[in-house]
Short mmCIF file of C-alpha atoms and ligand atoms in Angstrom, two decimals:
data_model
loop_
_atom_site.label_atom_id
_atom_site.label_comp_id
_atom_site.label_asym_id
_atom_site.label_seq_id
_atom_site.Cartn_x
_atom_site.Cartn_y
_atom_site.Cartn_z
CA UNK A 1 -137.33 206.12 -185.20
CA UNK A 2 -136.92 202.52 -186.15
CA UNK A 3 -136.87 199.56 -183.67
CA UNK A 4 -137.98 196.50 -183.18
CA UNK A 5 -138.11 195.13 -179.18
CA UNK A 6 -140.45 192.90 -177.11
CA UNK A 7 -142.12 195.74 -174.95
CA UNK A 8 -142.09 199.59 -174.64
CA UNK A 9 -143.64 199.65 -171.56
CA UNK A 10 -140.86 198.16 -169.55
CA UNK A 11 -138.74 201.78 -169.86
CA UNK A 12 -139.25 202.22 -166.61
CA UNK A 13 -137.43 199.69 -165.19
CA UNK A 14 -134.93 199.50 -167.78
CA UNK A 15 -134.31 202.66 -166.45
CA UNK A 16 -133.74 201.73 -162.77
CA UNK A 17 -131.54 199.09 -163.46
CA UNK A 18 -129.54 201.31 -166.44
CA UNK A 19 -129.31 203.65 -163.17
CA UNK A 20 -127.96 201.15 -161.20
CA UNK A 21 -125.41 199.80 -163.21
CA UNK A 22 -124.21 203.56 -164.20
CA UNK A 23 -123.32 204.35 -160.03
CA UNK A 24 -121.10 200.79 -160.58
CA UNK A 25 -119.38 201.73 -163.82
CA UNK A 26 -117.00 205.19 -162.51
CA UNK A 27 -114.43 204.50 -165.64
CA UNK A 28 -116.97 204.99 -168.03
CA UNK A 29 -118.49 207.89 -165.96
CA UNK A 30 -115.37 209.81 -166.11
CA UNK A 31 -114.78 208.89 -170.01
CA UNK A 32 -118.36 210.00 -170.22
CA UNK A 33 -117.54 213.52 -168.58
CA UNK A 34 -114.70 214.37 -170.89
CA UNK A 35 -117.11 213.24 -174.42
CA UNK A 36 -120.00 215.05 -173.00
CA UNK A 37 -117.19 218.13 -173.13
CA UNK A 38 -115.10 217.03 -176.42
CA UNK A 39 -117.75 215.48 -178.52
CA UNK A 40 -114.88 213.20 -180.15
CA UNK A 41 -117.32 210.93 -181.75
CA UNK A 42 -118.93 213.79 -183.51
CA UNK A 43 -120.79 212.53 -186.92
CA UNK A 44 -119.85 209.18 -186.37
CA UNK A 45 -122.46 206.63 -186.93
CA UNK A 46 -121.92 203.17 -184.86
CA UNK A 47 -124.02 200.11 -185.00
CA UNK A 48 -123.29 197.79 -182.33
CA UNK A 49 -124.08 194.31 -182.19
CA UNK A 50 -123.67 193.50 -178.13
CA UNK A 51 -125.34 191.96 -175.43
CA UNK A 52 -128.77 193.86 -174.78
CA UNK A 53 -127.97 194.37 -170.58
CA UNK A 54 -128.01 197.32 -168.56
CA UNK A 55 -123.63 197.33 -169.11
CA UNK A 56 -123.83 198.37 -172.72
CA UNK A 57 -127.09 200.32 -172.14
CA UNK A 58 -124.64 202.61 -170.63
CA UNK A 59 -121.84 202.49 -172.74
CA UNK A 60 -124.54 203.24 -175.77
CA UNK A 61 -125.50 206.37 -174.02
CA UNK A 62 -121.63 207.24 -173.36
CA UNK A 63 -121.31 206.83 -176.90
CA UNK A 64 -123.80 209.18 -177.95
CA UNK A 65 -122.66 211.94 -175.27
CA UNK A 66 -119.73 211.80 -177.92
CA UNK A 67 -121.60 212.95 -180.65
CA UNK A 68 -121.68 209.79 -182.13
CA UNK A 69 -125.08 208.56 -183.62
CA UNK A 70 -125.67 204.94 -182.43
CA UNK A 71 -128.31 201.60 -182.92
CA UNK A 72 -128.05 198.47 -181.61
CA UNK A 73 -128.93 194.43 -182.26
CA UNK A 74 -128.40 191.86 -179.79
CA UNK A 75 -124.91 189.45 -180.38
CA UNK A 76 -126.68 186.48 -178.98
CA UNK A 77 -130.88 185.43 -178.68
CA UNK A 78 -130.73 184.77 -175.51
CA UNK A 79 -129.28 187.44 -173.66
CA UNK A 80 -131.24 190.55 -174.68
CA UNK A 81 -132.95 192.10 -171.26
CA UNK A 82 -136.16 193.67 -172.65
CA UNK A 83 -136.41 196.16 -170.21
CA UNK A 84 -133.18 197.64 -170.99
CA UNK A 85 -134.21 197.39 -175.13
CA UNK A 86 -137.31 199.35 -174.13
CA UNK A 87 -135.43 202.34 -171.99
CA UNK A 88 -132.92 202.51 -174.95
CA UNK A 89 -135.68 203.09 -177.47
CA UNK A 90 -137.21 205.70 -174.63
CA UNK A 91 -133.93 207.47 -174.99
CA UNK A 92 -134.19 207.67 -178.27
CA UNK A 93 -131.50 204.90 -179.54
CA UNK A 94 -132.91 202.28 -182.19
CA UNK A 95 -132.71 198.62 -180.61
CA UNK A 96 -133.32 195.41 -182.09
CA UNK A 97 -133.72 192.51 -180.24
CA UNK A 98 -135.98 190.47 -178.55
CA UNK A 99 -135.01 187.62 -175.60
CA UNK A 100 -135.17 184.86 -177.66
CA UNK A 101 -135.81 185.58 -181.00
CA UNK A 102 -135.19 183.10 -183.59
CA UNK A 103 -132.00 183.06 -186.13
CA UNK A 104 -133.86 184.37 -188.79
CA UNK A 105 -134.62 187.42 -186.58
CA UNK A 106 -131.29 187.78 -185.22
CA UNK A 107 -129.75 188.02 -188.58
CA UNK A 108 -132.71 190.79 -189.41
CA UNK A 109 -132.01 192.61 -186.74
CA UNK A 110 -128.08 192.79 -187.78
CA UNK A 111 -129.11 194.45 -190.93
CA UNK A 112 -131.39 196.35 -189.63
CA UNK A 113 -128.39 197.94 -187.69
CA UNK A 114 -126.17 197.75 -190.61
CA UNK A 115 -128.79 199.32 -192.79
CA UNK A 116 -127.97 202.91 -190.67
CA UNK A 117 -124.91 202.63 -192.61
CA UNK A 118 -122.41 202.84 -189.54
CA UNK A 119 -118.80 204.36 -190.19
CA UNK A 120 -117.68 202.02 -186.59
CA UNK A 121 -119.10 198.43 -186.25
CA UNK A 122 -118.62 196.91 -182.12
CA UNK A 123 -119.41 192.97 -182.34
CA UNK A 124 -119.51 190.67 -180.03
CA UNK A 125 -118.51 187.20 -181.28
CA UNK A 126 -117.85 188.97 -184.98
CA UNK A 127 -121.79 188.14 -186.53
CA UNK A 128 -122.13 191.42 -187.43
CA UNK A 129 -118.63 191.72 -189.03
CA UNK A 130 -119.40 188.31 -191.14
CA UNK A 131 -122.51 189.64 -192.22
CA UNK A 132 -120.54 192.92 -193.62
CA UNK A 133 -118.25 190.45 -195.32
CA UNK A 134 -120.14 187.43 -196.68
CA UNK A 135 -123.54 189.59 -197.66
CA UNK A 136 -122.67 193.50 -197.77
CA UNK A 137 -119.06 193.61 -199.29
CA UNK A 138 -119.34 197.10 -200.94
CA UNK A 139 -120.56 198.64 -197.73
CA UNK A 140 -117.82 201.52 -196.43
CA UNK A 141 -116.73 200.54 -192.77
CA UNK A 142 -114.07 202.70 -191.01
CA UNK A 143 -113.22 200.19 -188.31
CA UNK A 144 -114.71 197.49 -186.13
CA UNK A 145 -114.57 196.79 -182.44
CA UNK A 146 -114.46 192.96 -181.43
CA UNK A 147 -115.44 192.38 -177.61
CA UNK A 148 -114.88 188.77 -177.21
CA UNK A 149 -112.28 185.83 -177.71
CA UNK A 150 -114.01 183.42 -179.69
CA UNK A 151 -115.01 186.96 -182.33
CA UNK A 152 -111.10 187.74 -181.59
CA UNK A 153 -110.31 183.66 -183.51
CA UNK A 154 -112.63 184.52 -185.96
CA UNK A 155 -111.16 187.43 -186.83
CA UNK A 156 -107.76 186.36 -186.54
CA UNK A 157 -108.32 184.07 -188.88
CA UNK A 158 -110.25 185.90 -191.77
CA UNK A 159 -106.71 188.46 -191.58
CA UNK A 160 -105.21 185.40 -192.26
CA UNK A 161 -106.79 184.35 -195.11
CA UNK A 162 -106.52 187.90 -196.70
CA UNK A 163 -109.81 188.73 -197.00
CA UNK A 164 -110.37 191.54 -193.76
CA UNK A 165 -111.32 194.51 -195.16
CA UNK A 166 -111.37 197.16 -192.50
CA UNK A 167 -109.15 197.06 -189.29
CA UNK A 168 -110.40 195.77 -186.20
CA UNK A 169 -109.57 196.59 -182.43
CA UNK A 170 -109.34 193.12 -180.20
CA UNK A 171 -110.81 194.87 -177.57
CA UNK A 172 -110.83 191.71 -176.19
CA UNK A 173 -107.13 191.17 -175.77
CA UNK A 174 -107.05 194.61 -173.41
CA UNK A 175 -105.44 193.52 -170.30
CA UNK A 176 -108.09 195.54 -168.77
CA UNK A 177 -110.58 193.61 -170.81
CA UNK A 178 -110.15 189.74 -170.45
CA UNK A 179 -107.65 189.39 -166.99
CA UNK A 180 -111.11 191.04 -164.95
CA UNK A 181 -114.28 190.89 -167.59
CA UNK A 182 -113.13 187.04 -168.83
CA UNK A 183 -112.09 185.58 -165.07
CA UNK A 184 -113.90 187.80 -162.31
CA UNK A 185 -116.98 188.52 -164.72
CA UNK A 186 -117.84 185.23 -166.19
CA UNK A 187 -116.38 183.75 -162.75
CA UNK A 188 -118.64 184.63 -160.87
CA UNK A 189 -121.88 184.88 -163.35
CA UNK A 190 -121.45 181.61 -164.49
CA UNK A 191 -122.06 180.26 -161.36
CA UNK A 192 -124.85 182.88 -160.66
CA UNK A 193 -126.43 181.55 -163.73
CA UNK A 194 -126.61 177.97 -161.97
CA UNK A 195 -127.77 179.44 -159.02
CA UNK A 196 -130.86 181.11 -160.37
CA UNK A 197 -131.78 178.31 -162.52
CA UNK A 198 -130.94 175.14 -160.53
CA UNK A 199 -130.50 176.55 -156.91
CA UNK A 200 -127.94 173.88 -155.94
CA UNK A 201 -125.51 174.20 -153.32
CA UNK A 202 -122.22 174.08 -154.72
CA UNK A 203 -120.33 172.57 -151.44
CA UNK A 204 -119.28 168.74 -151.27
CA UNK A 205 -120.19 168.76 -155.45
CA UNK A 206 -118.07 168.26 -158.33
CA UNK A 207 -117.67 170.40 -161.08
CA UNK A 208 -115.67 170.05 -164.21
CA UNK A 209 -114.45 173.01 -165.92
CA UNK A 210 -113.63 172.63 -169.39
CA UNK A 211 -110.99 174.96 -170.46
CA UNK A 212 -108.57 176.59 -168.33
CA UNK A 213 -108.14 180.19 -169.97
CA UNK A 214 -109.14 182.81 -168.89
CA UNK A 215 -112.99 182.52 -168.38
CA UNK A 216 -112.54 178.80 -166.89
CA UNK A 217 -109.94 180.26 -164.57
CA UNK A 218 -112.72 182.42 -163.25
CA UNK A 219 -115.09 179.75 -163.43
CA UNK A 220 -112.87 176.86 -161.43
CA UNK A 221 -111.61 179.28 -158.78
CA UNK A 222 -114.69 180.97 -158.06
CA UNK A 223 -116.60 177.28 -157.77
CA UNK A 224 -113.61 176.34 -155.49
CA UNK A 225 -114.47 178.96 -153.29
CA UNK A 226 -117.80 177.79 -153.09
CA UNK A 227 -116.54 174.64 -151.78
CA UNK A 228 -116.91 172.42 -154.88
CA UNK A 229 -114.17 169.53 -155.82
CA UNK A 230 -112.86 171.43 -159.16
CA UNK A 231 -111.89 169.43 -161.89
CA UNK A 232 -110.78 171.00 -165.03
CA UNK A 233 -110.04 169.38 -168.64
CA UNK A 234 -107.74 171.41 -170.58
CA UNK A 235 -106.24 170.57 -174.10
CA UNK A 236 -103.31 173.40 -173.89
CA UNK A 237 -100.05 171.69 -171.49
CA UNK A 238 -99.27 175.11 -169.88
CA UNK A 239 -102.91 175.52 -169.00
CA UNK A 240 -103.25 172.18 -167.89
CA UNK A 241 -100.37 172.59 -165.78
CA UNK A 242 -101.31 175.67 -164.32
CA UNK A 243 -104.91 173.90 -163.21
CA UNK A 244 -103.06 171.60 -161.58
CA UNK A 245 -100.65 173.64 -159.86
CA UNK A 246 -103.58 175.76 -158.71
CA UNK A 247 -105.02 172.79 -156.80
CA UNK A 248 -107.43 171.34 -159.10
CA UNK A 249 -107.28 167.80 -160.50
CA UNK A 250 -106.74 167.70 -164.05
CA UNK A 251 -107.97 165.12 -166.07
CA UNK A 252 -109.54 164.07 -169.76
CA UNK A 253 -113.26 164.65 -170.34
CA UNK A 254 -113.59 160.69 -170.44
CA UNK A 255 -111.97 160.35 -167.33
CA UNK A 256 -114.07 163.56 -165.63
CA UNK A 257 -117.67 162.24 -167.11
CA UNK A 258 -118.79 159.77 -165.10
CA UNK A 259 -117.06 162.48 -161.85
CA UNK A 260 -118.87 165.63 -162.02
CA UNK A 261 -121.77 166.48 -160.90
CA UNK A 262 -121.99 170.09 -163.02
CA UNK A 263 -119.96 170.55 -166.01
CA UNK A 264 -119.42 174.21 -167.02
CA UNK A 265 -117.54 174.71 -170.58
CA UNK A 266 -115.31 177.67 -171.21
CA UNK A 267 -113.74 176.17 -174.33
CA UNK A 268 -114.65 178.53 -177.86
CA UNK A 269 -114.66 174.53 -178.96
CA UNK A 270 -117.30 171.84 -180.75
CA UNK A 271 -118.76 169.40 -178.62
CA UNK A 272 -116.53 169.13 -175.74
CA UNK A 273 -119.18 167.16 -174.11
CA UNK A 274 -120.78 164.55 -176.29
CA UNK A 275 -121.85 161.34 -176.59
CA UNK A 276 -119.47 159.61 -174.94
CA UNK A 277 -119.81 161.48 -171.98
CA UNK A 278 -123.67 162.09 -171.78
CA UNK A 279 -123.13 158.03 -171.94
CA UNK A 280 -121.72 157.83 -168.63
CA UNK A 281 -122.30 161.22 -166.53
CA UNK A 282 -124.53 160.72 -163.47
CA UNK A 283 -128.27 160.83 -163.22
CA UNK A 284 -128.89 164.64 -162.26
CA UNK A 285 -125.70 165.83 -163.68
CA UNK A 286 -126.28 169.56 -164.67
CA UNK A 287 -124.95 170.74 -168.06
CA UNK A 288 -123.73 174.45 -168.41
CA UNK A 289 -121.79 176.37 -171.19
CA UNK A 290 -120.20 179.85 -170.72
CA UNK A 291 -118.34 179.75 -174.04
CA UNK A 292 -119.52 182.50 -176.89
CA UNK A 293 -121.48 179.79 -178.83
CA UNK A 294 -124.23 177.12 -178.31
CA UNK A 295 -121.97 174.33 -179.82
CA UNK A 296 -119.74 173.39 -176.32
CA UNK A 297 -122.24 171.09 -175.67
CA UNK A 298 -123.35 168.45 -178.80
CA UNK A 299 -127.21 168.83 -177.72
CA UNK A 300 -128.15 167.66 -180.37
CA UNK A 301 -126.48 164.26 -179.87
CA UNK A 302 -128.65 164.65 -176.38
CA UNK A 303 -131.50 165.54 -177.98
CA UNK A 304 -131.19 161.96 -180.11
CA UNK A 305 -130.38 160.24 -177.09
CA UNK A 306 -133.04 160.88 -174.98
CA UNK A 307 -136.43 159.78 -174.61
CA UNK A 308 -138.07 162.57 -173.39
CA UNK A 309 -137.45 166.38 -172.46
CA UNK A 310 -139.24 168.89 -170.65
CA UNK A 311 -138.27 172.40 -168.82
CA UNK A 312 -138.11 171.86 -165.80
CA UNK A 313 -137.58 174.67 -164.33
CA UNK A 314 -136.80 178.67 -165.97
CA UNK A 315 -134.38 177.74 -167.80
CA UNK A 316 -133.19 174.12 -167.05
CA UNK A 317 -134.25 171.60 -169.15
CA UNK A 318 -134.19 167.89 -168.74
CA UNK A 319 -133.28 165.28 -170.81
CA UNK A 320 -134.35 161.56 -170.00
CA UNK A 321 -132.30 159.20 -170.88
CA UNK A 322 -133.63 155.34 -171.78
CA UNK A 323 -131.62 153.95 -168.99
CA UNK A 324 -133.67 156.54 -166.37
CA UNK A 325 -130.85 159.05 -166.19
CA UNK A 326 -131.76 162.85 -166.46
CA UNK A 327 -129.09 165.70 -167.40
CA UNK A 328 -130.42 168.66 -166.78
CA UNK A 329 -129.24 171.20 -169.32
CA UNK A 330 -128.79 175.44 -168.42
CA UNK A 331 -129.99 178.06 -170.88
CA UNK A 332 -130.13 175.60 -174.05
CA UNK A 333 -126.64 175.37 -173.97
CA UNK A 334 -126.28 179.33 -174.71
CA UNK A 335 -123.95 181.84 -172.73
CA UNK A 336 -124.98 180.35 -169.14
CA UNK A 337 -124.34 183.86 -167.56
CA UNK A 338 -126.19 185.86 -169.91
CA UNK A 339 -129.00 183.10 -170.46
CA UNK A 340 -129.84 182.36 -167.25
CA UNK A 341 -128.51 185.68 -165.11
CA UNK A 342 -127.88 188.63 -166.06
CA UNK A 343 -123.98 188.82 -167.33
CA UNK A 344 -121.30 189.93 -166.08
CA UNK A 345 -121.53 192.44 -163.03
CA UNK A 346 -121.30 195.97 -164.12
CA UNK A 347 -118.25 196.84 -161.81
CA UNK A 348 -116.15 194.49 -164.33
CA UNK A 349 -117.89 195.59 -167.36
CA UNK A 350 -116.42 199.54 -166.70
CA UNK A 351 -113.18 198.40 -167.64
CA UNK A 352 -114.19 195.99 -171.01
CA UNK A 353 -116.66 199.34 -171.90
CA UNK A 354 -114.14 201.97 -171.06
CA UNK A 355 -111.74 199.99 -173.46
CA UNK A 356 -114.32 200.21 -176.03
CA UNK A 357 -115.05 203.41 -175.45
CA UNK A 358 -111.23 204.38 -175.76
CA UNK A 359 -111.02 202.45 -179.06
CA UNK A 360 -113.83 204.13 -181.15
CA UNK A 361 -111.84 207.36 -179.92
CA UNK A 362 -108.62 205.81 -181.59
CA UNK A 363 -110.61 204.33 -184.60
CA UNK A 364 -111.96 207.41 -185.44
CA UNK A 365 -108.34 209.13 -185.35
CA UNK A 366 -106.58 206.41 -186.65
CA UNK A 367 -108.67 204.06 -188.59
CA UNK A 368 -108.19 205.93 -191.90
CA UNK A 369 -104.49 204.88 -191.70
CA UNK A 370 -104.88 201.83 -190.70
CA UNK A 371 -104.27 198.06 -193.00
CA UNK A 372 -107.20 196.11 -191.95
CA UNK A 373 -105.66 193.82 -189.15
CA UNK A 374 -106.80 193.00 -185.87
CA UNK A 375 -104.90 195.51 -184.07
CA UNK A 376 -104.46 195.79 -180.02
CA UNK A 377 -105.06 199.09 -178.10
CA UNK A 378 -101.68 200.74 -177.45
CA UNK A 379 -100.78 199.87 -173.72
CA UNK A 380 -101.23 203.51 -172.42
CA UNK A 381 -105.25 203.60 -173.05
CA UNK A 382 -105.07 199.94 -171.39
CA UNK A 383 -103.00 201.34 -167.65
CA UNK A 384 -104.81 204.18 -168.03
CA UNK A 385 -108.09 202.23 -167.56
CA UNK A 386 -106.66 200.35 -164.55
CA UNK A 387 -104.90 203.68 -163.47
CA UNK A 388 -108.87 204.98 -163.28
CA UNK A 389 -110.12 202.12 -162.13
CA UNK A 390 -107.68 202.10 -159.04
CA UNK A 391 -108.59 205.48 -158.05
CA UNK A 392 -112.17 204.51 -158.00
CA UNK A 393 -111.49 201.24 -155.65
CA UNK A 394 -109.34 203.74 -153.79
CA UNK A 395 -106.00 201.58 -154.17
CA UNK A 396 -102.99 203.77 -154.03
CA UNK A 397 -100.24 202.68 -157.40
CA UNK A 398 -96.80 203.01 -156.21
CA UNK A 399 -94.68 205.69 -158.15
CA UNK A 400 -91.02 204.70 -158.75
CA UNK A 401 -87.82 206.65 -158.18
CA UNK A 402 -85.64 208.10 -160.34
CA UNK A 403 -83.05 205.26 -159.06
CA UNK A 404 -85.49 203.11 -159.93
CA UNK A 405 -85.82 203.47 -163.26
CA UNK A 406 -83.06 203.83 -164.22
CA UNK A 407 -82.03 200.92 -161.91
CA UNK A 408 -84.61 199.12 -164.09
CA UNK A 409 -83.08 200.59 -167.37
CA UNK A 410 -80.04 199.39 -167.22
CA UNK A 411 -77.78 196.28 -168.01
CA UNK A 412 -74.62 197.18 -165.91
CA UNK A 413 -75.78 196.41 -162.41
CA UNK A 414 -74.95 192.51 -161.14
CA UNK A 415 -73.61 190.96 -157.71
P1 NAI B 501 -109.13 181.21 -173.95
O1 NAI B 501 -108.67 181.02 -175.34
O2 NAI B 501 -108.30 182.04 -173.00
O3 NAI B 501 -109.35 179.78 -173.23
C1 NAI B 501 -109.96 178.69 -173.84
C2 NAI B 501 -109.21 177.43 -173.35
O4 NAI B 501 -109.91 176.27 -173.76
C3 NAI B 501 -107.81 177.32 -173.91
O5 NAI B 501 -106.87 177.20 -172.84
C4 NAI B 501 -107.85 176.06 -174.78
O6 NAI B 501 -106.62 175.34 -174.76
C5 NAI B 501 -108.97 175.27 -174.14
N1 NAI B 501 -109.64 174.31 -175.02
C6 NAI B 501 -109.98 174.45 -176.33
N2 NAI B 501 -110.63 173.37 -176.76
C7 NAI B 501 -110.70 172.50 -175.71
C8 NAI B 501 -111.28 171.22 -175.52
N3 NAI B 501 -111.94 170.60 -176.51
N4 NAI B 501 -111.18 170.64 -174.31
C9 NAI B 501 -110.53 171.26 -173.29
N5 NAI B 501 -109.96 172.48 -173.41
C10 NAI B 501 -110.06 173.09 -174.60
O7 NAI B 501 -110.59 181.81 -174.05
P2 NAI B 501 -111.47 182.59 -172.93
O8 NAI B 501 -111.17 184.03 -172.99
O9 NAI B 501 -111.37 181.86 -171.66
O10 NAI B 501 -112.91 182.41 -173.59
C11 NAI B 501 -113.52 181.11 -173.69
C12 NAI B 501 -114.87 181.26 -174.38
O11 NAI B 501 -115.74 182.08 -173.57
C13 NAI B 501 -114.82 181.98 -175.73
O12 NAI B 501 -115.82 181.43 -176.57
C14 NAI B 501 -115.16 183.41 -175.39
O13 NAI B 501 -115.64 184.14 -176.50
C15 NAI B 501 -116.21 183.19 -174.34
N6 NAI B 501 -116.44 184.28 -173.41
C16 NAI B 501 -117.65 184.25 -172.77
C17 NAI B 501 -117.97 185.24 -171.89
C18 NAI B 501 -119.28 185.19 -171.20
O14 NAI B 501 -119.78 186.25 -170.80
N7 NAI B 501 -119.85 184.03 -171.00
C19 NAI B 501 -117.07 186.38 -171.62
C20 NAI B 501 -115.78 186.28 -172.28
C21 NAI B 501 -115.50 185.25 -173.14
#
């Protein structure tokens, strides 16, 4: 079997913390129960291009419990655990990807996946799907999965310009998926990815959030909690209002810069802090971005700026300024979460996986039929993720009457 991955003998962990993860996912469990029984997947060949953690290590192996053959690349150079490449490859499931491979390696890797000529493609941040576009046009794809917003744009747009060529499922835009995965996932790791790297106490600081959808919702409220001053920059009116009227002060970024004492973007956007603001932020501000690419922050403008730079620490490195100011920059300006920690819990990641489980089910059935749009899982796979999910949490759902609906269903009832 083909792969390419950092280090074999790290199975054995990869195993432990595969393990782990599994007894935290019970949605996927039980959609891995029924495959292991119905084999829907059966000669389907998917190539995934995903974050290498011990999440999608599991939904891999779900996969292939329903029949359907499977490899994998990494969706971002930073985030591949090698551990969890090298228990993959144990079980028998071609991985490539390395933590921190170069571009030209990345892109290798993607056609090394594509290259088991896959009937599903499941991107995250839609490389994989470019790729099948811009270099491998003739190549037969039933269907794609897309796991993230910024892939979900990019998408979006390329059905706009006409030139999609096989239907994709936003997993993405699952209610399932982004109200939990986007705000209690990258929440929560964002912040865990400052932690590990920078060990600061959040209490009495301020952090600026850029972007108030869903993953800077997470990302404000959960560094609230810890105590922080929260102050978010938001382009979108609504959004902006909605910061506000959550109890964070809302301002520009020119007006935050010279404020915060961590900025965190959640954006999709260019260079949402640039020049302008590395101009004026405080010695010892820290620099984080949880958005899908490296371009949030213009480091490159930093890079210019400075006079010096050295890693100070795993994964925090420090630019010097000629005035004497340092800003301390997370995970090169990559996925802060998945850079620096280890992504998003795997308790939140049961519902984004069971979605994508769900969807190469529906693919399969349905792609065939299908115009190649971005398309949205019906709403019945999406409750019945949460209905599972409740049952695990033990939540009772409240059933309603027959008065009740058809109180609901009708027009007639006023004063
Ligand atoms: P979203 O579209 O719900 O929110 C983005 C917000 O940023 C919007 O409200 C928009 O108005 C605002 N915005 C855009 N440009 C701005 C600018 N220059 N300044 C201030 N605000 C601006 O997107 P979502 O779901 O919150 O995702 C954000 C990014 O995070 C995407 O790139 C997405 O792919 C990525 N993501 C990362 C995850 C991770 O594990 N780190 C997980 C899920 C998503």
């Amino acid at each position: 079997m083909n792969h390419d991955i950092a280090d074999r003998s790290l199975a054995e962990l990869g195993d432990r913390r595969i393990e782990w993860a599994a007894r935290r996912m019970p949605v996927l469990g039980a959609i891995r129960e029924r495959f292991e029984k119905e084999r829907p997947l059966e000669g389907l060949t998917i190539g995934a291009c995903m974050h290498v953690t011990t999440e999608t290590a599991n939904l891999m192996l779900v996969l292939r419990a329903g029949g359907a053959e499977v490899a994998l690349c990494a969706s971002n150079p930073l985030s591949t655990q090698d551990d969890v490449a090298a228990s993959l490859v144990e079980a028998g499931i071609p991985v490539y990807a390395i933590r921190g491979e170069d571009a030209d390696t990345f892109y290798r890797h993607i056609n090394s996946v594509l290259d088991t000529n896959p009937d599903l493609v499941f991107d995250d941040g839609c490389d994989m799907t470019t790729v099948l576009h811009e270099q491998r046009p003739e190549q037969p794809i039933i269907g794609g999965m897309e796991e993230t917003t910024t892939g979900v744009i990019r998408l979006r747009a390329m059905e706009k310009d006409g030139v999609l060529r096989f239907p994709v499922v936003a997993v993405n835009d699952s209610d399932t998926k982004h109200l939990f995965d986007n705000r209690h996932g990258t929440g929560q790791s964002s912040l865990d990815g400052i932690l590990r790297s920078a060990n600061i106490l959040f209490a009495g600081r301020t952090v600026v959030v850029a972007g108030y959808g869903d993953c800077g919702l997470g990302i404000a409220n959960r560094a609230d909690g810890l105590g922080a001053k929260v102050i978010v920059v938001e382009s979108n009116p609504v959004r902006a209002l909605s910061a506000a009227m959550d109890g964070h002060e809302v301002m520009t970024s020119h007006d935050a810069a010279p404020l915060g004492d961590v900025f965190i973007t959640a954006t999709g956007d260019i260079h949402v802090f640039r020049q302008e603001h590395f101009e004026v932020m405080k010695d010892g501000s820290i620099l984080a971005n949880a958005g899908h690419f490296d371009v949030e922050l213009d480091l490159k403008a930093l890079g210019e700026m400075a006079i010096s730079y050295r890693e100070l620490r795993d994964n925090l490195g420090e630019y010097t300024l000629p005035d004497g100011r340092r800003l301390l920059v997370v995970a090169e300006g990559r996925l802060v979460n998945l850079g620096a920690a280890e992504g998003h819990p795997a308790d939140v990641m049961d519902m984004s996986f069971a979605d994508q489980a769900l969807a190469a089910e529906w693919l399969k059935e349905n792609g065939p039929s299908l115009d190649p749009k971005v398309y949205v899982l019906p709403e019945d796979l999406d409750h019945e993720v949460a209905r599972l999910k409740l049952e695990s949490m033990g939540c009772g759902l409240e059933t309603l009457t027959e008065e009740q609906i058809a109180y609901l269903n009708s027009w007639e009832h006023g004063t």
